[in-house]
Coordinates of C-alpha atoms and ligand atoms in Angstrom, one line a residue:
M1 CA -16.7 -135.9 -17.2
S2 CA -13.1 -136.7 -16.8
T3 CA -12.3 -140.3 -17.3
F4 CA -10.0 -142.4 -14.9
K5 CA -7.9 -145.4 -15.6
V6 CA -7.1 -148.2 -13.0
S7 CA -3.6 -149.1 -12.5
R8 CA -2.5 -152.1 -10.5
I9 CA 0.5 -151.4 -8.1
E10 CA 2.7 -154.0 -6.9
T11 CA 3.6 -153.9 -3.1
R12 CA 4.8 -155.9 -0.2
P13 CA 3.4 -156.3 3.4
F14 CA 4.1 -154.1 6.3
D15 CA 4.7 -155.8 9.7
G16 CA 2.1 -154.6 12.5
Q17 CA -1.0 -153.7 10.4
K18 CA -3.1 -155.5 13.2
P19 CA -6.1 -153.3 13.9
G20 CA -6.4 -152.5 17.7
T21 CA -9.3 -151.8 20.1
S22 CA -10.4 -149.5 17.7
G23 CA -8.7 -149.5 14.1
L24 CA -4.9 -149.2 13.0
R25 CA -3.0 -146.4 14.8
K26 CA 0.2 -145.7 14.2
K27 CA 2.8 -142.1 13.8
V28 CA 2.0 -140.2 11.0
K29 CA 5.5 -140.9 9.5
V30 CA 4.6 -144.6 9.5
F31 CA 1.4 -144.1 7.6
A32 CA 3.0 -141.7 5.2
Q33 CA 5.4 -144.5 4.1
T34 CA 5.0 -145.3 0.1
H35 CA 2.0 -147.8 0.3
Y36 CA 1.5 -148.0 4.0
L37 CA -1.9 -146.9 3.9
Q38 CA -2.9 -148.2 0.4
N39 CA -2.0 -151.7 1.7
F40 CA -4.4 -151.2 4.6
V41 CA -7.1 -149.7 2.7
Q42 CA -6.7 -152.9 -0.2
A43 CA -6.5 -155.3 2.5
T44 CA -9.9 -154.0 3.9
F45 CA -11.3 -153.9 0.4
N46 CA -10.5 -157.6 0.0
A47 CA -11.7 -158.4 3.5
L48 CA -15.2 -157.3 2.4
T49 CA -17.6 -159.1 0.1
C50 CA -17.8 -157.7 -3.4
D51 CA -21.4 -156.9 -2.8
K52 CA -20.2 -154.2 -0.1
I53 CA -18.0 -152.7 -2.4
K54 CA -19.0 -152.9 -6.0
G55 CA -21.6 -150.3 -7.1
N56 CA -21.8 -149.0 -3.5
T57 CA -21.6 -146.0 -1.7
L58 CA -18.9 -145.4 0.9
V59 CA -18.6 -142.7 3.8
V60 CA -14.5 -141.4 4.2
S61 CA -13.9 -138.5 6.6
G62 CA -12.7 -138.0 10.3
D63 CA -11.6 -135.8 12.9
G64 CA -9.4 -133.8 10.7
R65 CA -6.0 -134.6 12.1
Y66 CA -2.9 -134.0 10.4
Y67 CA -2.6 -136.6 7.2
S68 CA -6.2 -136.5 6.7
K69 CA -6.4 -134.7 3.6
D70 CA -3.5 -136.6 1.7
A71 CA -5.4 -139.9 3.1
I72 CA -8.8 -138.5 1.9
Q73 CA -7.6 -138.2 -1.6
I74 CA -5.7 -141.6 -1.8
I75 CA -9.0 -143.6 -0.6
I76 CA -11.1 -141.6 -2.9
K77 CA -9.0 -143.0 -6.0
M78 CA -8.7 -146.5 -4.7
S79 CA -12.4 -146.4 -4.2
A80 CA -12.8 -145.5 -7.7
A81 CA -10.4 -148.1 -8.6
N82 CA -12.2 -150.9 -6.6
G83 CA -15.4 -150.3 -8.4
V84 CA -17.3 -148.1 -5.7
R85 CA -20.3 -146.2 -7.2
R86 CA -19.6 -142.9 -4.9
V87 CA -17.8 -141.8 -1.8
W88 CA -19.5 -139.3 0.5
V89 CA -17.2 -136.9 2.2
G90 CA -17.9 -134.3 5.0
Q91 CA -17.2 -130.8 4.2
N92 CA -13.1 -130.4 4.6
G93 CA -13.0 -134.2 5.6
L94 CA -14.7 -133.8 8.9
L95 CA -17.0 -136.0 10.4
S96 CA -17.3 -137.2 14.0
T97 CA -17.1 -140.9 14.6
P98 CA -20.5 -140.7 16.1
A99 CA -21.7 -138.7 12.9
V100 CA -20.2 -141.2 10.4
S101 CA -22.3 -143.9 12.1
A102 CA -25.4 -141.8 12.0
V103 CA -24.5 -141.0 8.1
I104 CA -24.4 -144.7 7.3
R105 CA -27.7 -145.2 8.8
E106 CA -29.7 -142.2 8.5
R107 CA -28.6 -140.4 5.2
V108 CA -30.2 -140.8 1.8
G109 CA -28.7 -139.2 -1.4
T110 CA -30.5 -137.7 -3.9
D111 CA -31.0 -140.9 -6.0
G112 CA -32.0 -142.9 -3.1
S113 CA -28.6 -144.3 -2.3
K114 CA -27.7 -145.2 1.2
A115 CA -23.8 -145.9 2.5
S116 CA -22.9 -149.6 2.7
G117 CA -19.8 -148.6 4.9
A118 CA -17.1 -146.0 6.0
F119 CA -13.6 -145.5 6.5
I120 CA -13.1 -143.3 9.8
L121 CA -9.9 -141.4 10.0
T122 CA -9.0 -140.6 13.5
A123 CA -6.7 -141.8 16.3
S124 CA -9.2 -140.5 18.6
H125 CA -7.9 -139.2 21.8
N126 CA -4.1 -140.0 20.8
P127 CA -2.2 -136.6 20.0
G128 CA -2.1 -135.2 16.3
G129 CA 0.4 -133.6 14.0
P130 CA 3.7 -134.3 11.8
T131 CA 5.0 -136.4 14.7
E132 CA 2.0 -137.6 16.3
D133 CA -0.5 -140.2 15.4
F134 CA -3.0 -141.0 12.5
G135 CA -5.4 -143.5 12.4
I136 CA -8.0 -145.5 10.4
K137 CA -10.8 -148.0 10.7
Y138 CA -13.5 -149.6 9.0
N139 CA -17.2 -149.4 9.8
M140 CA -20.1 -151.5 8.4
E141 CA -23.4 -151.2 7.0
N142 CA -24.9 -151.0 10.6
G143 CA -23.0 -148.2 11.4
G144 CA -20.4 -149.9 13.7
P145 CA -16.9 -150.8 13.8
A146 CA -16.1 -154.0 11.8
P147 CA -16.4 -157.1 14.3
E148 CA -13.4 -159.1 15.0
G149 CA -14.0 -161.4 12.5
V150 CA -13.7 -158.7 9.9
T151 CA -10.6 -157.1 11.4
D152 CA -8.8 -160.3 11.6
K153 CA -9.3 -160.8 8.2
I154 CA -8.1 -157.4 7.3
Y155 CA -4.8 -158.1 9.3
E156 CA -4.2 -161.5 7.5
N157 CA -4.8 -159.7 4.1
T158 CA -2.0 -157.3 5.1
T159 CA 0.3 -160.2 5.6
T160 CA 0.0 -161.6 2.1
I161 CA -0.7 -158.5 0.2
K162 CA 1.0 -158.0 -3.4
E163 CA -0.9 -155.3 -5.3
Y164 CA -3.5 -152.9 -4.8
L165 CA -5.6 -150.7 -7.4
I166 CA -5.8 -147.1 -7.7
A167 CA -7.0 -144.4 -10.1
E168 CA -4.0 -142.6 -10.6
N169 CA -5.0 -140.2 -12.9
L170 CA -8.1 -139.2 -11.1
P171 CA -7.7 -135.5 -10.3
D172 CA -7.7 -134.2 -6.5
V173 CA -11.2 -133.5 -5.2
D174 CA -11.8 -130.1 -3.4
I175 CA -13.3 -131.0 -0.2
S176 CA -14.0 -127.7 1.0
K177 CA -16.9 -127.0 -1.3
I178 CA -20.4 -128.8 -1.0
G179 CA -21.4 -130.5 -4.3
S180 CA -20.9 -133.8 -6.6
T181 CA -17.8 -134.2 -8.8
N182 CA -18.3 -136.8 -11.4
F183 CA -16.0 -139.1 -13.2
S184 CA -16.2 -142.1 -15.5
G185 CA -13.8 -145.3 -15.4
P186 CA -14.0 -148.7 -16.7
E187 CA -16.8 -149.9 -14.7
G188 CA -18.9 -146.8 -15.4
E189 CA -19.7 -143.7 -13.4
F190 CA -17.9 -142.8 -10.0
E191 CA -19.2 -139.8 -7.8
V192 CA -17.6 -137.8 -5.0
E193 CA -20.3 -136.1 -3.1
V194 CA -19.1 -133.6 -0.6
F195 CA -22.0 -132.7 2.1
D196 CA -22.3 -130.7 5.4
S197 CA -20.9 -132.5 8.0
T198 CA -23.6 -131.7 10.9
D199 CA -27.0 -132.0 9.0
T200 CA -27.7 -135.5 9.3
Y201 CA -26.5 -135.8 12.7
V202 CA -28.2 -132.9 14.1
N203 CA -31.5 -134.0 12.9
L204 CA -31.0 -137.6 14.8
M205 CA -30.5 -135.6 17.9
K206 CA -33.5 -133.5 17.4
S207 CA -35.5 -136.7 16.9
I208 CA -34.0 -138.3 20.2
F209 CA -33.9 -135.2 22.6
D210 CA -36.7 -132.5 23.7
F211 CA -34.5 -129.5 22.4
E212 CA -37.0 -126.9 23.6
A213 CA -37.0 -128.2 27.3
I214 CA -32.9 -128.0 27.0
K215 CA -33.5 -124.7 25.7
K216 CA -35.5 -123.5 28.4
L217 CA -32.9 -124.6 30.7
L218 CA -29.9 -122.9 29.0
A219 CA -31.8 -119.9 28.9
C220 CA -32.2 -119.8 32.6
P221 CA -29.8 -117.0 33.9
K222 CA -28.9 -119.3 37.1
F223 CA -27.8 -122.3 34.8
T224 CA -24.3 -121.7 33.0
F225 CA -22.8 -124.1 30.8
C226 CA -19.4 -124.7 29.4
Y227 CA -18.1 -127.1 26.4
D228 CA -14.6 -128.0 25.4
S229 CA -13.9 -129.6 22.0
L230 CA -10.1 -129.9 23.0
H231 CA -9.9 -128.7 19.2
G232 CA -11.3 -131.6 17.9
V233 CA -14.1 -132.2 15.3
A234 CA -16.6 -131.9 18.2
G235 CA -16.4 -128.0 17.8
V236 CA -18.3 -128.2 14.6
Y237 CA -21.0 -130.0 16.0
A238 CA -20.9 -127.8 19.4
K239 CA -21.4 -124.4 17.6
R240 CA -24.4 -126.0 15.5
I241 CA -26.0 -127.6 18.5
F242 CA -25.1 -125.7 21.5
I243 CA -25.0 -122.3 19.9
E244 CA -27.5 -122.4 16.8
E245 CA -30.0 -124.7 18.0
L246 CA -30.0 -124.5 21.6
G247 CA -29.0 -121.0 22.1
A248 CA -26.2 -121.0 24.5
N249 CA -23.7 -118.1 24.4
E250 CA -21.0 -118.1 22.5
S251 CA -18.4 -117.9 25.5
S252 CA -19.8 -121.2 26.6
L253 CA -17.5 -122.9 23.6
L254 CA -13.8 -123.7 24.5
N255 CA -11.4 -124.7 21.8
C256 CA -14.1 -125.4 19.3
T257 CA -12.0 -124.8 16.2
P258 CA -10.6 -127.9 14.8
K259 CA -7.0 -128.2 14.5
E260 CA -4.5 -130.7 12.9
D261 CA -2.8 -131.0 15.6
F262 CA -5.3 -130.4 18.6
G263 CA -3.6 -127.1 19.3
G264 CA -0.6 -129.2 20.3
G265 CA -2.8 -130.8 23.3
H266 CA -3.8 -134.0 24.0
P267 CA -7.4 -134.5 23.0
D268 CA -8.6 -136.6 25.6
P269 CA -11.3 -135.4 27.9
N270 CA -10.2 -136.5 31.4
L271 CA -9.1 -134.4 34.5
T272 CA -5.7 -134.4 33.2
Y273 CA -5.5 -133.3 29.4
A274 CA -8.8 -131.3 29.6
K275 CA -7.0 -128.5 31.6
E276 CA -9.0 -125.5 30.6
L277 CA -12.3 -127.0 31.2
V278 CA -11.2 -128.3 34.5
Q279 CA -9.9 -125.0 35.8
R280 CA -13.0 -123.1 34.5
M281 CA -15.3 -125.6 36.4
G282 CA -13.6 -125.1 39.7
L283 CA -11.6 -128.3 39.6
G284 CA -8.2 -126.7 39.2
K285 CA -5.9 -124.7 41.6
N286 CA -7.0 -121.1 42.8
S287 CA -10.1 -120.8 40.6
E288 CA -11.3 -117.4 41.4
V289 CA -14.6 -116.7 39.4
E290 CA -17.7 -118.8 40.0
P291 CA -17.7 -121.9 38.0
P292 CA -20.6 -122.9 35.5
E293 CA -23.1 -125.2 36.7
F294 CA -22.2 -127.6 34.0
G295 CA -19.3 -128.5 31.9
G296 CA -18.8 -131.1 29.0
A297 CA -15.7 -132.0 26.7
A298 CA -15.0 -134.3 23.8
D299 CA -11.9 -135.9 22.6
G300 CA -10.3 -135.6 19.0
D301 CA -13.2 -137.6 17.2
A302 CA -16.1 -136.9 19.8
D303 CA -17.1 -139.8 20.5
R304 CA -16.1 -139.6 24.1
N305 CA -17.1 -137.3 26.8
M306 CA -16.4 -136.0 30.5
I307 CA -19.4 -134.8 32.5
L308 CA -18.4 -131.9 35.0
G309 CA -20.6 -130.3 37.5
K310 CA -19.5 -127.4 39.6
R311 CA -16.5 -128.5 41.3
F312 CA -17.5 -131.7 40.6
F313 CA -16.5 -134.8 38.7
V314 CA -18.7 -137.5 37.3
T315 CA -17.0 -140.7 36.5
P316 CA -18.1 -142.4 33.5
S317 CA -19.1 -145.4 34.8
D318 CA -21.5 -143.4 37.2
S319 CA -22.7 -141.3 34.1
V320 CA -24.0 -144.4 32.4
A321 CA -25.6 -145.7 35.3
I322 CA -27.5 -142.5 35.9
I323 CA -28.3 -141.9 32.5
A324 CA -30.0 -145.5 32.5
A325 CA -31.9 -144.8 35.5
N326 CA -33.3 -141.4 34.4
A327 CA -33.7 -142.1 30.6
V328 CA -37.2 -142.9 30.4
E329 CA -38.6 -139.8 32.3
A330 CA -36.2 -137.5 30.8
I331 CA -35.6 -138.3 27.1
P332 CA -38.3 -138.6 24.5
Y333 CA -36.4 -141.5 22.5
F334 CA -36.8 -143.8 25.5
S335 CA -40.1 -143.2 26.9
D336 CA -41.4 -146.5 25.9
G337 CA -38.7 -148.0 28.0
L338 CA -35.0 -149.5 27.8
K339 CA -34.7 -152.8 26.0
G340 CA -31.4 -153.5 28.1
V341 CA -28.2 -152.0 29.2
A342 CA -24.6 -153.0 28.7
R343 CA -21.0 -152.0 30.0
S344 CA -17.5 -153.1 29.1
M345 CA -15.9 -155.3 31.5
P346 CA -13.6 -153.1 33.3
T347 CA -16.4 -150.5 33.6
S348 CA -17.8 -150.3 37.4
A349 CA -21.1 -152.2 38.4
A350 CA -22.8 -149.0 39.3
L351 CA -24.9 -149.9 35.8
D352 CA -25.4 -153.4 37.1
V353 CA -27.0 -152.2 40.3
V354 CA -29.3 -149.9 38.2
A355 CA -30.1 -152.9 35.9
E356 CA -31.1 -155.0 38.7
A357 CA -33.3 -152.2 40.4
L358 CA -35.2 -151.6 37.2
N359 CA -35.4 -155.2 36.0
L360 CA -33.4 -154.7 32.9
K361 CA -31.6 -157.0 30.8
F362 CA -27.7 -156.6 31.3
F363 CA -24.6 -157.6 29.5
E364 CA -20.8 -157.3 30.2
V365 CA -18.9 -157.1 27.2
P366 CA -14.9 -156.7 26.5
T367 CA -13.4 -153.3 25.8
G368 CA -14.1 -151.6 22.7
W369 CA -17.5 -150.2 21.1
K370 CA -17.6 -152.9 18.5
F371 CA -18.9 -155.4 21.3
F372 CA -22.2 -153.5 21.8
G373 CA -23.1 -153.7 18.3
N374 CA -24.7 -157.0 17.5
L375 CA -26.8 -156.6 20.8
M376 CA -28.0 -153.5 19.8
D377 CA -28.9 -154.8 16.3
A378 CA -30.6 -158.0 18.1
G379 CA -32.8 -155.2 20.2
L380 CA -31.4 -156.3 23.3
C381 CA -29.7 -153.0 24.3
S382 CA -30.6 -149.2 24.6
V383 CA -27.6 -147.7 26.6
C384 CA -24.1 -148.6 27.1
G385 CA -21.0 -147.4 28.5
E386 CA -17.5 -147.6 29.3
E387 CA -15.3 -146.3 31.8
S388 CA -13.1 -144.7 29.4
F389 CA -15.4 -141.6 28.8
G390 CA -17.5 -143.4 26.3
T391 CA -21.5 -143.6 26.6
G392 CA -23.8 -144.1 24.1
S393 CA -27.2 -145.8 22.9
D394 CA -28.9 -147.7 19.9
H395 CA -29.4 -144.6 18.1
V396 CA -26.0 -145.2 16.3
R397 CA -23.5 -147.8 16.7
E398 CA -20.6 -145.7 18.1
K399 CA -20.2 -144.1 21.5
D400 CA -21.0 -140.5 21.1
G401 CA -19.5 -137.5 23.0
I402 CA -22.4 -135.0 22.1
W403 CA -25.3 -137.3 23.0
A404 CA -24.1 -138.0 26.5
V405 CA -23.8 -134.1 26.9
L406 CA -27.3 -133.8 25.4
A407 CA -28.5 -136.6 27.7
W408 CA -27.4 -134.8 30.8
L409 CA -28.8 -131.8 29.8
S410 CA -32.0 -133.4 29.7
I411 CA -32.0 -135.0 33.1
L412 CA -31.3 -131.4 34.4
A413 CA -34.0 -130.1 32.1
Q414 CA -36.5 -132.4 33.8
K415 CA -35.3 -132.5 37.3
N416 CA -35.5 -128.4 37.1
K417 CA -38.7 -128.4 35.2
E418 CA -40.4 -126.3 38.0
K419 CA -37.4 -124.8 39.4
L420 CA -36.3 -122.7 36.7
N421 CA -38.1 -119.5 38.2
G422 CA -37.1 -120.6 41.8
E423 CA -34.5 -119.9 44.0
K424 CA -32.2 -123.0 43.4
L425 CA -31.6 -125.5 40.6
V426 CA -31.1 -129.3 41.1
T427 CA -27.3 -129.6 40.5
V428 CA -25.1 -132.5 38.5
E429 CA -23.9 -133.0 42.0
D430 CA -27.2 -133.4 43.6
I431 CA -28.1 -135.7 40.9
V432 CA -25.2 -137.9 41.7
R433 CA -25.4 -137.7 45.5
Q434 CA -28.9 -138.9 45.1
H435 CA -28.0 -141.6 42.8
W436 CA -25.4 -142.8 45.3
S437 CA -27.9 -142.7 48.2
T438 CA -30.5 -144.9 46.2
Y439 CA -27.9 -147.4 44.6
G440 CA -24.9 -147.2 46.7
R441 CA -21.7 -145.8 45.3
H442 CA -18.9 -147.5 43.2
Y443 CA -15.5 -145.8 44.3
Y444 CA -13.5 -146.0 41.2
T445 CA -10.2 -145.1 39.6
R446 CA -7.9 -146.2 36.9
Y447 CA -4.3 -145.9 36.7
D448 CA -2.5 -145.9 33.2
Y449 CA 1.3 -146.4 32.7
E450 CA 1.6 -145.1 29.2
N451 CA 4.5 -146.1 26.8
V452 CA 6.1 -148.6 28.8
D453 CA 8.5 -151.3 27.7
A454 CA 6.4 -153.9 25.9
G455 CA 8.7 -156.7 27.3
G456 CA 7.9 -155.7 30.4
A457 CA 4.4 -155.3 30.6
K458 CA 3.9 -158.7 28.5
E459 CA 5.8 -160.3 31.5
L460 CA 3.6 -158.5 34.3
M461 CA 0.6 -159.6 32.7
A462 CA 1.8 -163.3 32.5
H463 CA 2.7 -163.3 36.3
L464 CA -0.4 -161.8 37.2
V465 CA -2.1 -164.7 35.2
N466 CA 0.3 -167.3 37.0
L467 CA -0.4 -165.9 40.4
Q468 CA -4.2 -166.6 40.3
S469 CA -3.4 -170.5 40.6
D470 CA -2.3 -169.3 44.2
L471 CA -4.8 -167.9 46.2
P472 CA -3.2 -168.2 49.5
Q473 CA -0.2 -166.6 48.0
V474 CA -2.4 -164.0 46.4
N475 CA -4.2 -163.0 49.8
K476 CA -0.5 -162.9 51.3
I477 CA 0.7 -160.4 49.3
V478 CA -2.3 -158.0 49.3
K479 CA -2.8 -158.3 53.3
E480 CA 1.1 -157.3 53.5
A481 CA 0.6 -154.5 51.2
N482 CA -2.6 -153.4 53.0
S483 CA -4.2 -155.2 55.9
A484 CA -7.6 -153.2 55.3
V485 CA -8.3 -155.0 52.3
S486 CA -10.7 -157.7 52.1
N487 CA -9.8 -161.5 51.0
V488 CA -9.2 -162.3 47.4
I489 CA -12.0 -164.9 46.5
K490 CA -11.0 -165.7 42.8
G491 CA -9.1 -164.5 40.2
D492 CA -9.7 -165.2 36.0
E493 CA -9.0 -163.8 32.7
F494 CA -12.1 -162.5 31.1
E495 CA -13.3 -164.6 28.1
Y496 CA -16.5 -163.1 26.1
K497 CA -19.2 -165.3 24.4
D498 CA -21.1 -163.0 21.8
S499 CA -24.7 -164.3 22.9
V500 CA -26.0 -163.2 19.5
D501 CA -23.3 -164.7 17.0
G502 CA -21.5 -167.2 19.5
S503 CA -17.9 -165.8 19.0
V504 CA -15.8 -166.0 21.4
S505 CA -12.9 -163.0 22.4
K506 CA -10.2 -164.4 24.8
H507 CA -7.7 -162.8 26.9
Q508 CA -9.5 -159.8 27.7
G509 CA -8.5 -158.8 31.1
I510 CA -7.0 -160.1 34.0
R511 CA -9.6 -159.8 36.9
Y512 CA -9.1 -160.4 40.8
F513 CA -12.3 -160.5 43.1
F514 CA -12.4 -159.5 46.4
E515 CA -14.8 -161.0 49.2
D516 CA -16.6 -157.2 49.8
G517 CA -17.2 -156.8 46.1
S518 CA -14.3 -155.0 45.3
R519 CA -12.5 -155.6 42.1
L520 CA -9.1 -155.0 40.4
V521 CA -8.4 -155.6 36.4
F522 CA -5.4 -155.4 34.4
R523 CA -5.3 -154.9 30.9
L524 CA -3.0 -154.0 28.0
S525 CA -4.0 -151.1 26.1
G526 CA -4.8 -151.8 22.4
T527 CA -5.1 -148.3 21.0
G528 CA -1.3 -147.0 21.5
S529 CA 1.0 -146.7 18.8
E530 CA 4.4 -147.0 20.6
G531 CA 5.6 -149.3 23.3
A532 CA 2.8 -150.7 25.7
T533 CA 0.2 -149.0 28.0
I534 CA -0.8 -150.9 31.2
R535 CA -4.4 -150.2 32.6
V536 CA -5.2 -150.7 36.2
Y537 CA -9.0 -150.5 37.1
I538 CA -9.9 -150.5 40.8
E539 CA -13.2 -150.4 42.3
Q540 CA -15.1 -150.8 45.6
Y541 CA -19.0 -150.8 46.3
E542 CA -20.1 -148.9 49.4
K543 CA -23.5 -149.5 49.8
D544 CA -24.0 -147.7 53.3
S545 CA -25.2 -144.4 52.4
S546 CA -23.4 -142.8 55.3
K547 CA -20.2 -143.6 53.6
T548 CA -20.9 -142.5 49.9
G549 CA -19.4 -139.3 50.4
R550 CA -15.5 -140.0 50.9
D551 CA -12.8 -138.8 48.8
S552 CA -12.3 -141.7 45.8
Q553 CA -8.6 -141.6 46.0
E554 CA -8.7 -141.7 49.7
A555 CA -11.2 -144.5 49.9
L556 CA -9.1 -146.7 47.2
K557 CA -5.9 -146.3 48.5
P558 CA -5.7 -149.7 50.2
L559 CA -6.7 -151.6 47.1
V560 CA -4.2 -149.4 45.0
E561 CA -1.8 -150.6 47.3
A562 CA -2.6 -153.9 46.9
A563 CA -2.7 -154.0 43.2
L564 CA 0.7 -152.5 42.7
R565 CA 2.1 -155.0 45.2
L566 CA 0.3 -157.8 43.4
S567 CA 1.5 -156.6 39.8
K568 CA 4.9 -155.9 40.9
M569 CA 4.7 -153.1 38.9
Q570 CA 7.5 -150.9 39.8
E571 CA 9.6 -153.9 39.3
F572 CA 8.5 -155.1 35.8
T573 CA 8.0 -151.4 34.6
G574 CA 10.3 -149.3 36.3
R575 CA 7.5 -146.9 37.3
S576 CA 6.8 -145.8 40.7
E577 CA 3.9 -143.4 39.4
P578 CA 1.2 -143.7 36.9
T579 CA 1.1 -141.7 33.8
V580 CA -2.6 -140.6 34.3
I581 CA -5.0 -141.2 36.8
T582 CA -8.7 -140.9 36.0
Ligands
LIG601 C1 -9.2 -147.4 25.1 C2 -10.5 -147.6 26.0 C3 -11.9 -148.4 25.5 C4 -12.4 -147.8 24.1 C5 -11.1 -147.3 23.1 C6 -11.3 -146.5 21.9 O1 -8.8 -148.5 24.6 O2 -10.0 -148.0 27.1 O3 -12.7 -148.3 26.3 O4 -13.1 -148.2 23.5 O5 -9.9 -146.5 23.9 O6 -11.7 -145.4 22.5 P1 -7.5 -149.5 25.0 O7 -7.5 -150.5 24.5 O8 -6.4 -148.4 24.7 O9 -7.9 -149.4 26.6 V1 -11.5 -143.9 21.1 O10 -12.4 -142.7 21.8 O11 -9.9 -143.9 21.3 O12 -12.0 -144.5 19.7
LIG602 CO1 -12.5 -141.3 20.3

């Protein structure tokens, strides 16, 4: 057993190590600076109480993006030096974000050990590669992202850090081979265990869903299926679950080999970036072949999902509402009923309508999955979602891309149980249209202005806050933009008080509410690595079932015009068009 020494390395604070919506995300060249990653990791150790670190087990893995391999070796050496007892690494350093959450909650080591936390190495949907983004975040004992109290403490520590601890002479561990390596240090033994990236997660999925029912659906020749991992870590799970466990055809998988640079693409599952899948599903230009019945996609770290039917897009806000409405019947895990449901503030109110109809507890939280954790830990919420292609449940404490696809496949399997030998299957589109006719439709779109000048973005937000004190002026502006929009009746800035721990999060987005139930929301993104990204969320409710079939961009045009005029978008940012529309 090789022996290691602990070195104390002198360092100085770096600016800007403030974790955003989901961890710290920067260009690789920023992370690769001497001491940069080390400072953040030590600041995290110092923010946690000793009993969470000393003698404990930590998980370290991620989506496999460029710089992950170096980062894993550094974190292993720093863990050893900080008195961690064991580090668990997914084979090749790969674990999806929801799988990390599952491993923290479910995995038991050979000696009965459980993990007390994890460093997740990912910048999620941001591109990867030497000139692109890297990211890191810390998840807690419950499997969820560190809450704001902890991330604030981490940031504070990064501003005063003077030294970090590292076991410099600990040899690099081969993370490509499953097995354990043991070392001995000043505080006793230290072990690194490399384990299968999929086992724990797959077993969890099998305990939630009826795999036999999904298998029957996938075996039906009329039901065709396609899944795009965008070269992210989802590929590892997709192969194991969809092919090996559920019997789908290999040709159903697109881009399922994880790559350090995601094949040069933007691993974000939406209509703009998941081009190949969009084309296959018949939503692109000139699609000749008959598209599959169902399409799904994931982002780099596999916590996001996009759900498509044949020539049909399901908005994420509708998706979570539809899952909630069907969960009890279609998914064994929920057969005793839902404890409650929750959505992030900018997500459409489609879920609210379901909650009301089914008499379920309902919560609205700020953007970012960390806000759902407390509700789930307190047994108040079973299903939750965000408009940003994030859907999940209390089976873990992260949103879960593969789970969402399995949830949809379960709903399809249940609705088609008696139809597999018949003429026509119930399609994704049928399910969505049926949902709209029962609950009404929330027309929804989001405009993103990526990488705009940070100063201009701040001014735009300040302008929108100022404007709220003068509603007559607001209404004059929106009517000038388009006389078809209804009156603005209220404007505010969203502030959230956690009903479990009482913590308050301020400045979570600027909202304008209209008389007819429409809503505009403006937020600055907290996941970018350069400049600022402005997000504009636009929503309109249509109860009349004869009017729920319109094209959504068409239906929302007047509101979009009002949003652009109110925010003086072009004036503040110089942009006449958004970067992405979802
Ligand atoms: C975005 C989304 C948010 C999501 C977050 C992390 O944050 O809007 O809903 O939780 O990304 O997702 P922001 O601050 O850029 O709007 V992921 O898959 O990037 O971890
Ligand atoms: Co992600």
